[in-house]
Steps between C-alpha positions, in 0.01 A plus 500: 500500500626847412549721805224749578756780484600401146136479389410839649814662361404393146157668505496803269364844577167560323587861411863437402486140376865504392587496872442239766377613840847420635674712236256785569594473867148470637540136608626544854489145632372146456471277804407132481323408824366160603152554358537791260716740304508864606607749234576859593481776240544877512302687232670765293260744667210456742229547236652277233205357303699191403523361854195273477630353173843454657345317796288283268800419277714402801228275640435338159871438435561351844189283491598387151837394643330291770474742792137469613486778759644837402476826690613827342581779742545863402759703688514876447807580711762553397349656190606354167754697301615467142844435648366149577478415129780252435773558243354216291162673521649829383664324206170332408318836511757659267488199265121542482540868405400630844741740666592364845492743792805681625583519869195568716480830686654474846251463782520658839304445817212737558278695263548459127507832316252527212649630179259608229759572236652224289828363622801541277557180313791344323307220334686339213330342201491119543517456121791722390648618832455871426528681832254787454141378471176682567189406694181484293265397781547456874306174494511214255345152507529504879545772759854371559611589148524817292504537122810656347642574155852494366588792271790304344327180386151654524362195680258526790567280802384442855706579807455341842486791742741520789315439825 
């Protein structure tokens, strides 16, 4: 029997299906107990609409591998960050034409300042590598991604926002 950890790690993200949950960094733990498997996930943000599908996909994959009782727990702290995306995940994003995120903004304890102006961005084109791209829309297929355009190769592409 394949380990529960290996089965859970192979489940893909429904919004970024080129990545597994492990590569995306939201799979926080898999524990095989005597009577069940407990999977812990941290959503990319607390309102992520894909969480129910992620839970369902984890349960289906583990039951399909022979684990009858599966519990999926959601943990919000510490909050997920794009820094948790693995190097392999970043390479898969770029290969799929999606610009991977740069380093996430540094967090501090206490209140988080709200900034209403766009942050300066150094997003490179995942197709040609041109360094100066422009944002077309702040949101793309999901709230976690923006739509950008490369002036050099003239191709639009998505960028995973730094969180």
